[in-house]
Short mmCIF file of C-alpha atoms in Angstrom, two decimals:
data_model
loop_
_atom_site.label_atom_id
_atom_site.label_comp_id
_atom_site.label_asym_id
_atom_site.label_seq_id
_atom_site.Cartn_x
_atom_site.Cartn_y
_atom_site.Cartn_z
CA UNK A 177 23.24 74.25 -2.87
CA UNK A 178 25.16 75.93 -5.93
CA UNK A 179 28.60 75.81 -3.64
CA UNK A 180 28.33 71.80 -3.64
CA UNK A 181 27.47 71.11 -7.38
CA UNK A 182 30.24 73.63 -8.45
CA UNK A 183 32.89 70.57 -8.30
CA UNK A 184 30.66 68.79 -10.64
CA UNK A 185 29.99 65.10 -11.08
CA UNK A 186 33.41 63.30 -11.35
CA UNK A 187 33.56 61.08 -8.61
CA UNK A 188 31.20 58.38 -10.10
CA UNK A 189 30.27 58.27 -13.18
CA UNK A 190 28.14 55.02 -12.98
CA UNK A 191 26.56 56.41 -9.69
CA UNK A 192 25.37 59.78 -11.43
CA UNK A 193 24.45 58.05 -14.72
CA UNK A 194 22.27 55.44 -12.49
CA UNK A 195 20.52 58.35 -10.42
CA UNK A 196 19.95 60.02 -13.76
CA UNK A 197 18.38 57.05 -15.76
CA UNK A 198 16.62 55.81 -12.62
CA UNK A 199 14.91 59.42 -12.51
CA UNK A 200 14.33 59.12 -16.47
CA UNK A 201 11.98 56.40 -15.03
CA UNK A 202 10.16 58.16 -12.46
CA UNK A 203 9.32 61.11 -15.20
CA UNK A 204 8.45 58.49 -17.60
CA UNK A 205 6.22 56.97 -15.54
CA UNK A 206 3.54 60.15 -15.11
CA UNK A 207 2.94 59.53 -18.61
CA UNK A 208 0.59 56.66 -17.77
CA UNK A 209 -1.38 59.18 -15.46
CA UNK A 210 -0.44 62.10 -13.42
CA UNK A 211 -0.12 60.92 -10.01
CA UNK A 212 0.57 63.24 -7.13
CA UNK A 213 1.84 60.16 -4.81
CA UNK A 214 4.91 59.86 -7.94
CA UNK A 215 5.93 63.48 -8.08
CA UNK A 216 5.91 63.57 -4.03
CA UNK A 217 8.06 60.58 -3.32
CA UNK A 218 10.25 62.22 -6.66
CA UNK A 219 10.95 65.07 -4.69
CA UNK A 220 11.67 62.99 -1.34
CA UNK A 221 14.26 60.75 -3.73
CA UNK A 222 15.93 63.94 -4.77
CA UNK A 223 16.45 65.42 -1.36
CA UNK A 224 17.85 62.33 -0.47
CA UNK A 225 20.11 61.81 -3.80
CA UNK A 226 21.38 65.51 -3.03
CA UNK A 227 22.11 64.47 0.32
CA UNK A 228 24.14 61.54 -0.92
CA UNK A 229 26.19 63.75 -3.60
CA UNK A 230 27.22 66.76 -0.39
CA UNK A 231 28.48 63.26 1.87
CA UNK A 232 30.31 62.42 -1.25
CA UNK A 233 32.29 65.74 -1.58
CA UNK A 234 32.30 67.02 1.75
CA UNK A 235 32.37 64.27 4.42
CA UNK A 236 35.48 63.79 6.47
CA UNK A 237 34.38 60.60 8.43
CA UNK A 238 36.30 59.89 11.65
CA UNK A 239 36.75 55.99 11.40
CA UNK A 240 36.65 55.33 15.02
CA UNK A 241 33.76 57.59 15.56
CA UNK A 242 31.52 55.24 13.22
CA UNK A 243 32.64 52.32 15.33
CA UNK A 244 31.41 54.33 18.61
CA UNK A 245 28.37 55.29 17.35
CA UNK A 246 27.33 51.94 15.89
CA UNK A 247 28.01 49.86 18.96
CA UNK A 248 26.53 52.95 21.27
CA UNK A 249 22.97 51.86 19.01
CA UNK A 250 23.87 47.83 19.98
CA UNK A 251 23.84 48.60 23.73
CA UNK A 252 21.36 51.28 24.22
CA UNK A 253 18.67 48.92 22.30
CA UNK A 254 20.35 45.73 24.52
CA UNK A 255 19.50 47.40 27.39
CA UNK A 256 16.01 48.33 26.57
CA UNK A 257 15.65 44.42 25.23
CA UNK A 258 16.63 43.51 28.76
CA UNK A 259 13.99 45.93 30.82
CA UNK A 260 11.17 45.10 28.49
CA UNK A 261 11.96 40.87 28.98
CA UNK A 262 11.64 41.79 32.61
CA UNK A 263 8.56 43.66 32.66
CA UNK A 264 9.36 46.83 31.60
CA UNK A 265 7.37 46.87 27.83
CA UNK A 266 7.21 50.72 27.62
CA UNK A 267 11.20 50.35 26.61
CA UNK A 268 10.75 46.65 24.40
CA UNK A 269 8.21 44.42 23.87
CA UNK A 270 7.14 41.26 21.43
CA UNK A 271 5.40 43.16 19.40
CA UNK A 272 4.17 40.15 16.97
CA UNK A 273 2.16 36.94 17.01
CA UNK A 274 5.12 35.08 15.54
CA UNK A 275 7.63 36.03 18.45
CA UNK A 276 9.47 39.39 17.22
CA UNK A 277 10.61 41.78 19.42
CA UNK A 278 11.31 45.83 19.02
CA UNK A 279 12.19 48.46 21.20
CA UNK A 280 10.72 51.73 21.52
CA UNK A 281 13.97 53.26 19.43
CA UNK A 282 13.27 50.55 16.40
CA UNK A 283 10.42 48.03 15.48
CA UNK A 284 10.92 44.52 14.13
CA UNK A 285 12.56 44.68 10.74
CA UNK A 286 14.52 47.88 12.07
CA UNK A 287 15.81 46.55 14.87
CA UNK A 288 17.56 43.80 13.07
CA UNK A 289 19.69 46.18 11.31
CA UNK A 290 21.46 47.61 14.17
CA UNK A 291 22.34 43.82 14.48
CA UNK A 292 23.38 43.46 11.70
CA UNK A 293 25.49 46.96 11.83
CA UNK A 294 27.08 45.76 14.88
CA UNK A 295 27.62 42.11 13.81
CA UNK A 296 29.60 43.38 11.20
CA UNK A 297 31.92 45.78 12.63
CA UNK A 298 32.52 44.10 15.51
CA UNK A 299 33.03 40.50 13.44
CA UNK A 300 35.67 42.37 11.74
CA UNK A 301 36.85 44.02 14.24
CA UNK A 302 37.72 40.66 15.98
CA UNK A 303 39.23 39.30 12.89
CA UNK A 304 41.64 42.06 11.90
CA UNK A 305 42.50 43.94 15.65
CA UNK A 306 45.41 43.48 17.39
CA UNK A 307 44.64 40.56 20.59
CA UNK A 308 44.39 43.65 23.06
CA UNK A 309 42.00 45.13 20.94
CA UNK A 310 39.67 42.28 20.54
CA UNK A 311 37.93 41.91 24.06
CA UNK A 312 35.37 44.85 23.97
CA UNK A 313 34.26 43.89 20.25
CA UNK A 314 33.69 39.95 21.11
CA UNK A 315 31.67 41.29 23.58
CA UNK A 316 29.48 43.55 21.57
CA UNK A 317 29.38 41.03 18.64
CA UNK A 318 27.45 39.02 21.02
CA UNK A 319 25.24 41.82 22.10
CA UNK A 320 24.50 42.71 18.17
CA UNK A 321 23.65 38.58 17.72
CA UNK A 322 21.22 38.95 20.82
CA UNK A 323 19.59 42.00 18.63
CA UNK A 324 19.35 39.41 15.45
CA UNK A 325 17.95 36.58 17.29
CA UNK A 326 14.98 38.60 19.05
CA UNK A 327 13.83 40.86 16.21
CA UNK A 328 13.83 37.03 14.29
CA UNK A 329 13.83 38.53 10.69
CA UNK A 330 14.22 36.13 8.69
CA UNK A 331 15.60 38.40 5.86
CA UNK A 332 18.45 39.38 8.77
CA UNK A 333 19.71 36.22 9.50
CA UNK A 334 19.31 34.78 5.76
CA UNK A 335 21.84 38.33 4.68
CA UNK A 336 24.17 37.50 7.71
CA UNK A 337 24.61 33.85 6.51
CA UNK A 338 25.19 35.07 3.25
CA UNK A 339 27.39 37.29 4.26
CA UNK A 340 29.96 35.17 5.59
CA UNK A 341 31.88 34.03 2.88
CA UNK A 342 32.62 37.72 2.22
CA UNK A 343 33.85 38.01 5.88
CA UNK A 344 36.23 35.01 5.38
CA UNK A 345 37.19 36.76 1.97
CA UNK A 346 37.97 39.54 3.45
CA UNK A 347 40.12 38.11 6.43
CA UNK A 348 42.21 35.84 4.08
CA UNK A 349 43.62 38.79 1.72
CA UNK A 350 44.19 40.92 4.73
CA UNK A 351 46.15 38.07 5.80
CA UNK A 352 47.81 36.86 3.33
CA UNK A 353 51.29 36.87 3.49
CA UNK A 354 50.55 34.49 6.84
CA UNK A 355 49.70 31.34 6.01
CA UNK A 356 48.45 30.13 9.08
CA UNK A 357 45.89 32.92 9.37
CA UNK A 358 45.17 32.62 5.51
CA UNK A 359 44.16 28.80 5.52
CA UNK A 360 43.92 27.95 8.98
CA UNK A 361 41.54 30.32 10.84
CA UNK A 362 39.41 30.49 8.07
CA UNK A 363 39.03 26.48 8.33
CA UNK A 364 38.17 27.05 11.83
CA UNK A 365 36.25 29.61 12.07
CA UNK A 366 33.88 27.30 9.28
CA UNK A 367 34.30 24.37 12.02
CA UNK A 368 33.34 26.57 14.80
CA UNK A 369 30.36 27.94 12.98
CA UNK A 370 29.28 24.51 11.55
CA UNK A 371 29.28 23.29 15.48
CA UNK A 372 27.21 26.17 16.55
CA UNK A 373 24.52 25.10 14.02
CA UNK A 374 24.63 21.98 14.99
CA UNK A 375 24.21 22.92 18.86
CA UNK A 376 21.57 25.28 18.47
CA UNK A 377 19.43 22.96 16.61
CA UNK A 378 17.25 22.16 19.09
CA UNK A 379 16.29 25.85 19.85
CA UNK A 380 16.43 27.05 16.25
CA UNK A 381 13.56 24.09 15.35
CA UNK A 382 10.81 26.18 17.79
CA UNK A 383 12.30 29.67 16.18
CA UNK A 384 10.66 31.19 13.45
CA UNK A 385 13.69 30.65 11.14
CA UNK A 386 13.48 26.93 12.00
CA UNK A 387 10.02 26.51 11.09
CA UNK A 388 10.47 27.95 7.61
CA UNK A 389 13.74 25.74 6.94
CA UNK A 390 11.38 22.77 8.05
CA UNK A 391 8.90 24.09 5.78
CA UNK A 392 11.32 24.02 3.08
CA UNK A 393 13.03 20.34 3.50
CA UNK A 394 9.18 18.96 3.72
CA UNK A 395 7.75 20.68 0.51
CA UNK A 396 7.93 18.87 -3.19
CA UNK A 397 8.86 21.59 -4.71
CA UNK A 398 10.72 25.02 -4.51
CA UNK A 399 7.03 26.58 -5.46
CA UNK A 400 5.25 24.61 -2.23
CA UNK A 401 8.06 25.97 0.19
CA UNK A 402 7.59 29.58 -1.14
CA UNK A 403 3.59 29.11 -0.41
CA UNK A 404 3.88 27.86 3.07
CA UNK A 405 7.37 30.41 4.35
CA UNK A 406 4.98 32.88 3.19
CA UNK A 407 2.25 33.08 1.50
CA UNK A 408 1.67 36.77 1.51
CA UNK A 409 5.24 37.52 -0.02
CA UNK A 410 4.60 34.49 -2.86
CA UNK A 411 0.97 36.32 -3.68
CA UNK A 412 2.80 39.88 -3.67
CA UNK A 413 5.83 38.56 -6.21
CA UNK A 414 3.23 36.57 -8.64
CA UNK A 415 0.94 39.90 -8.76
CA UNK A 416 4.01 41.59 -9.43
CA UNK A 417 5.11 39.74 -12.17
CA UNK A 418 1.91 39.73 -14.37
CA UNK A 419 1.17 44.00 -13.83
CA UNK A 420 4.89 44.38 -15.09
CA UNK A 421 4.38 41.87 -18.03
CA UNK A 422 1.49 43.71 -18.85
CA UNK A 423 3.78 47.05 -19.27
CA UNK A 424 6.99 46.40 -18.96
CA UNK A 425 8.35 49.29 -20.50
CA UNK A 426 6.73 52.46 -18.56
CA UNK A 427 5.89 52.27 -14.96
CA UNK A 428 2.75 52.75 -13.18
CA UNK A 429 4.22 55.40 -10.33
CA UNK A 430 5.34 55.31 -6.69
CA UNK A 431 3.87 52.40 -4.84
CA UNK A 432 1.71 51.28 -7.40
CA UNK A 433 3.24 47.65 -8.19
CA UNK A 434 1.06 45.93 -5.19
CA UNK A 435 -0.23 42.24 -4.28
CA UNK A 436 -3.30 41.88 -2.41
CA UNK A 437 -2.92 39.16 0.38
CA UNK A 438 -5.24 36.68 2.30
CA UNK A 439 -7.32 39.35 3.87
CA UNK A 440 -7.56 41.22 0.31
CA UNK A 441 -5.60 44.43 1.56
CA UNK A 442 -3.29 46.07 -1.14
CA UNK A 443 0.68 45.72 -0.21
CA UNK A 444 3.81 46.77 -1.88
CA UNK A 445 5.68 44.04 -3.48
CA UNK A 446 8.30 43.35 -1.13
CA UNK A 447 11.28 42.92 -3.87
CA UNK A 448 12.64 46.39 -4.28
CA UNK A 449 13.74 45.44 -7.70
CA UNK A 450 10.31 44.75 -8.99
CA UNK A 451 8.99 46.83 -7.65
CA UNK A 452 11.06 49.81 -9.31
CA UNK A 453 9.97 47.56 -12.30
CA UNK A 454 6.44 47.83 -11.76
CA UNK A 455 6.37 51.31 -10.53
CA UNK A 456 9.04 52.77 -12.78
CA UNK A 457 9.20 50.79 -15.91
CA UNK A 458 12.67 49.73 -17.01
CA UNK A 459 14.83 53.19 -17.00
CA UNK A 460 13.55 52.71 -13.39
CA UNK A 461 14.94 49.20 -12.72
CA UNK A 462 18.64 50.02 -15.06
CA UNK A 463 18.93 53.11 -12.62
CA UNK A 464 18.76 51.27 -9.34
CA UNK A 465 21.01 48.76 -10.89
CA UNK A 466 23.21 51.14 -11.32
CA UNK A 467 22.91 52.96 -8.40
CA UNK A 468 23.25 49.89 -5.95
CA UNK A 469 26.10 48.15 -7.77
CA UNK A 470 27.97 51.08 -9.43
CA UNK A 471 30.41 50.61 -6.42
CA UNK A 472 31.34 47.48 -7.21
CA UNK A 473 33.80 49.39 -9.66
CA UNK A 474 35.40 50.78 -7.03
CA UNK A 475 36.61 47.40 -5.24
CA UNK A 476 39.59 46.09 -6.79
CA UNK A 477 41.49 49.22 -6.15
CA UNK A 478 39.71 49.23 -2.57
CA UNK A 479 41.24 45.74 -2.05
CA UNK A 480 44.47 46.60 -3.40
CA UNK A 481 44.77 49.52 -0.62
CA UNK A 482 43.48 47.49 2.16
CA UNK A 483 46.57 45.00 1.84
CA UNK A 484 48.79 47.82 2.16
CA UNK A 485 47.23 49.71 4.07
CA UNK A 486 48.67 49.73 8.02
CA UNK A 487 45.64 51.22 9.49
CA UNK A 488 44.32 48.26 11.04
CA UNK A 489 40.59 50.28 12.59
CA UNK A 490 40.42 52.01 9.33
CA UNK A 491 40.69 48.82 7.37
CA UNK A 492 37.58 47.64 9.75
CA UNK A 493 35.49 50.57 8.89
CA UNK A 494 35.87 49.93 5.09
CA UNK A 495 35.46 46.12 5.13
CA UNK A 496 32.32 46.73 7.39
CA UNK A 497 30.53 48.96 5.01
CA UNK A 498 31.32 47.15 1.78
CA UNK A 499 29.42 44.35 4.37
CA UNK A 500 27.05 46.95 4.44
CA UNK A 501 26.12 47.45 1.00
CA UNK A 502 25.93 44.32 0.29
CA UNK A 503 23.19 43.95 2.85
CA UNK A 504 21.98 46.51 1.38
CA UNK A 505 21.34 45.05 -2.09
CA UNK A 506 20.44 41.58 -1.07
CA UNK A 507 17.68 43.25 1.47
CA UNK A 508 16.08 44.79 -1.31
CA UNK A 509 15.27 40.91 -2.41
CA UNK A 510 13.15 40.99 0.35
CA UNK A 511 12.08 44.61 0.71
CA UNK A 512 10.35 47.18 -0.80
CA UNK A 513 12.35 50.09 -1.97
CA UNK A 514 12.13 53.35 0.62
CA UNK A 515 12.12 56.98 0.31
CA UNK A 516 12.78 57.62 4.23
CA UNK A 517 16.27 58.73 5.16
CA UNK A 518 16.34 56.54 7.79
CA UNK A 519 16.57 53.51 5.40
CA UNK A 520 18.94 55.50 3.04
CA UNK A 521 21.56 56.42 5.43
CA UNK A 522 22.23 52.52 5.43
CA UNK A 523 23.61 53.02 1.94
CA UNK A 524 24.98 56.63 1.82
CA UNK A 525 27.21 56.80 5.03
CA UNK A 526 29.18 53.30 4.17
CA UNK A 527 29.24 54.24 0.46
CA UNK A 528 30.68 57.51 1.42
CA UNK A 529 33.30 56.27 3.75
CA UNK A 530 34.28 53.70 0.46
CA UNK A 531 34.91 56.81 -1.60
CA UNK A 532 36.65 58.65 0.91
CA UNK A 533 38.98 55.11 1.05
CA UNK A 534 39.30 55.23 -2.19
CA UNK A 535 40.59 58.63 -3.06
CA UNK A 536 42.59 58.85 -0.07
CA UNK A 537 46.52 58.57 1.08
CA UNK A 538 46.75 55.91 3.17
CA UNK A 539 49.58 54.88 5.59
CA UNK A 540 52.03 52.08 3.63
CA UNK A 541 52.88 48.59 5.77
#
């Protein structure tokens, strides 16, 4: 471990300064009690913060070897999706009341993210490949949409909608020196997608997405639509909201900020940001900040370089996991925070690769 913090911190100043405030929080926060539950998940953050500073340094991703991997995930879990509509429900099954299907690789809520992993680097991948390169990811983008649509997260489809205006961003400085594809496809790609709505209307009204947008054009106010898309959530954020007004300043510890919901069991606030609130006080919530929008600093230079840069895959790797990140932050709108690896690789592997973009030589159109 001495061997990777010899380089020292240099590559992100607002990164390391978030980590370190956010843990300022964490400490401060075992001054309202000593709670074992605070120092374990402190350790767990750390391994997984260390882990994030070696991928920084030492990681030499191979661009089309993300690209592999991700749509490898899409098909495998297609597959299983496909046996387990057909019978076979020890490989996928709907595995709640409200119509959600998982596989036996990822439940509902992670399922939806290997969607939304392969809806984005295969969207892009369409958009910015060469025509002879474009047939295998149109198919997979289909595949990851299939994923979406039967996990039916809400929170997935919601991020992918708001997602696409960054998608359209992205295609129209890539491609801007063409006028056609700058104004044009754009324009019709908008048209296209506006139609699709439009046609799938009829299906989307019986989904579970369509029910809450019908819950939401029928309600009087943006406080009755909250109560009846769900009432659980609205509790959890309200509960929130008071414990952190009653302490705003030093947290509570790990896991502490809860809401207690119709059957009176305890839950985690599921808004990662209030959460750190409640649990961390506000070091706690400036660190995250920090830590999930530090990169932002990096972009205009990352922008810059993908105009010039000739690497046409490589571009798609990049653009995907700034796509990434930014799923990443709006999630945690609808999501408590995590201190499982699983959920943190989401953020470390796609901000490493925007590093590694950043420092690196690339190849001059």
């Amino acid at each position: 471990m001495f061997s990777i913090y010899k380089k020292g911190i240099v590559k992100s100043p607002l990164l390391w300064l978030g980590l370190f405030i956010f843990f300022l929080g964490v400490v401060s926060s075992l001054f309202t009690g000593l709670n074992i539950e605070t120092v374990i998940q402190c350790v767990k953050l750390l391994l997984i913060f260390s882990t994030l500073y070696f991928f920084l340094y030492y990681s030499n991703f191979k661009w089309e070897s993300v690209v592999k991997i991700i749509n490898l995930s899409v098909l495998i879990n297609v597959i299983f999706l496909i046996i387990g509509t057909i019978g076979g429900t020890v490989l996928a099954t709907l595995m709640t009341a409200d119509g959600r299907w998982g596989t036996i690789l990822a439940y509902p809520g992670s399922l939806v993210k290997i969607g939304v992993l392969g809806f984005y680097i295969n969207v892009m991948s369409v958009l910015l490949l060469h025509k002879k390169d474009k047939i295998f990811p149109m198919l997979m983008l289909i595949l990851s949409m299939y994923i979406i649509f039967m996990d039916g997260s809400r929170t997935g489809m919601l991020t992918v909608l708001l997602t696409l205006p960054i998608i359209i961003f992205f295609y129209a400085i890539l491609n801007y020196k063409n006028k056609i594809k700058f104004v044009m496809l754009p324009t019709i790609f908008i048209i296209a997608l506006s139609a699709s709505v439009i046609f799938a209307i009829p299906i989307l009204k019986e989904s579970r997405i369509g029910n809450n947008i019908m819950n939401i054009l029928q309600s009087s106010s943006v406080d009755e639509a909250l109560k009846k898309i769900d009432p659980a959530r609205y509790s959890m954020y309200l509960e929130a909201m008071n414990k952190i007004l009653e302490n705003p300043f030093i947290g509570s510890g790990a896991f502490t900020t809860v809401g207690n919901i119709e059957d009176s069991a305890g839950m985690v606030v599921h808004n990662t940001y209030l959460q750190v609130w409640g649990d961390f006080g506000l070091f706690g919530l400036a660190g995250i900040f920090l830590v999930y929008f530090g990169w932002f600093a990096l972009v205009p230079r990352i922008l810059n370089k993908l105009q010039k840069n000739i690497n046409l895959k490589e571009n798609v790797v990049v653009c995907c996991s700034i796509l990434i990140l930014t799923y990443f932050i709006l999630n945690g709108l609808f999501h408590p925070y995590s201190t499982e690896m699983s959920e943190w690789i989401l953020y470390i592997i796609p901000l490493t690769i925007c590093y590694s973009f950043f420092a690196k030589e690339i190849q001059l159109k």
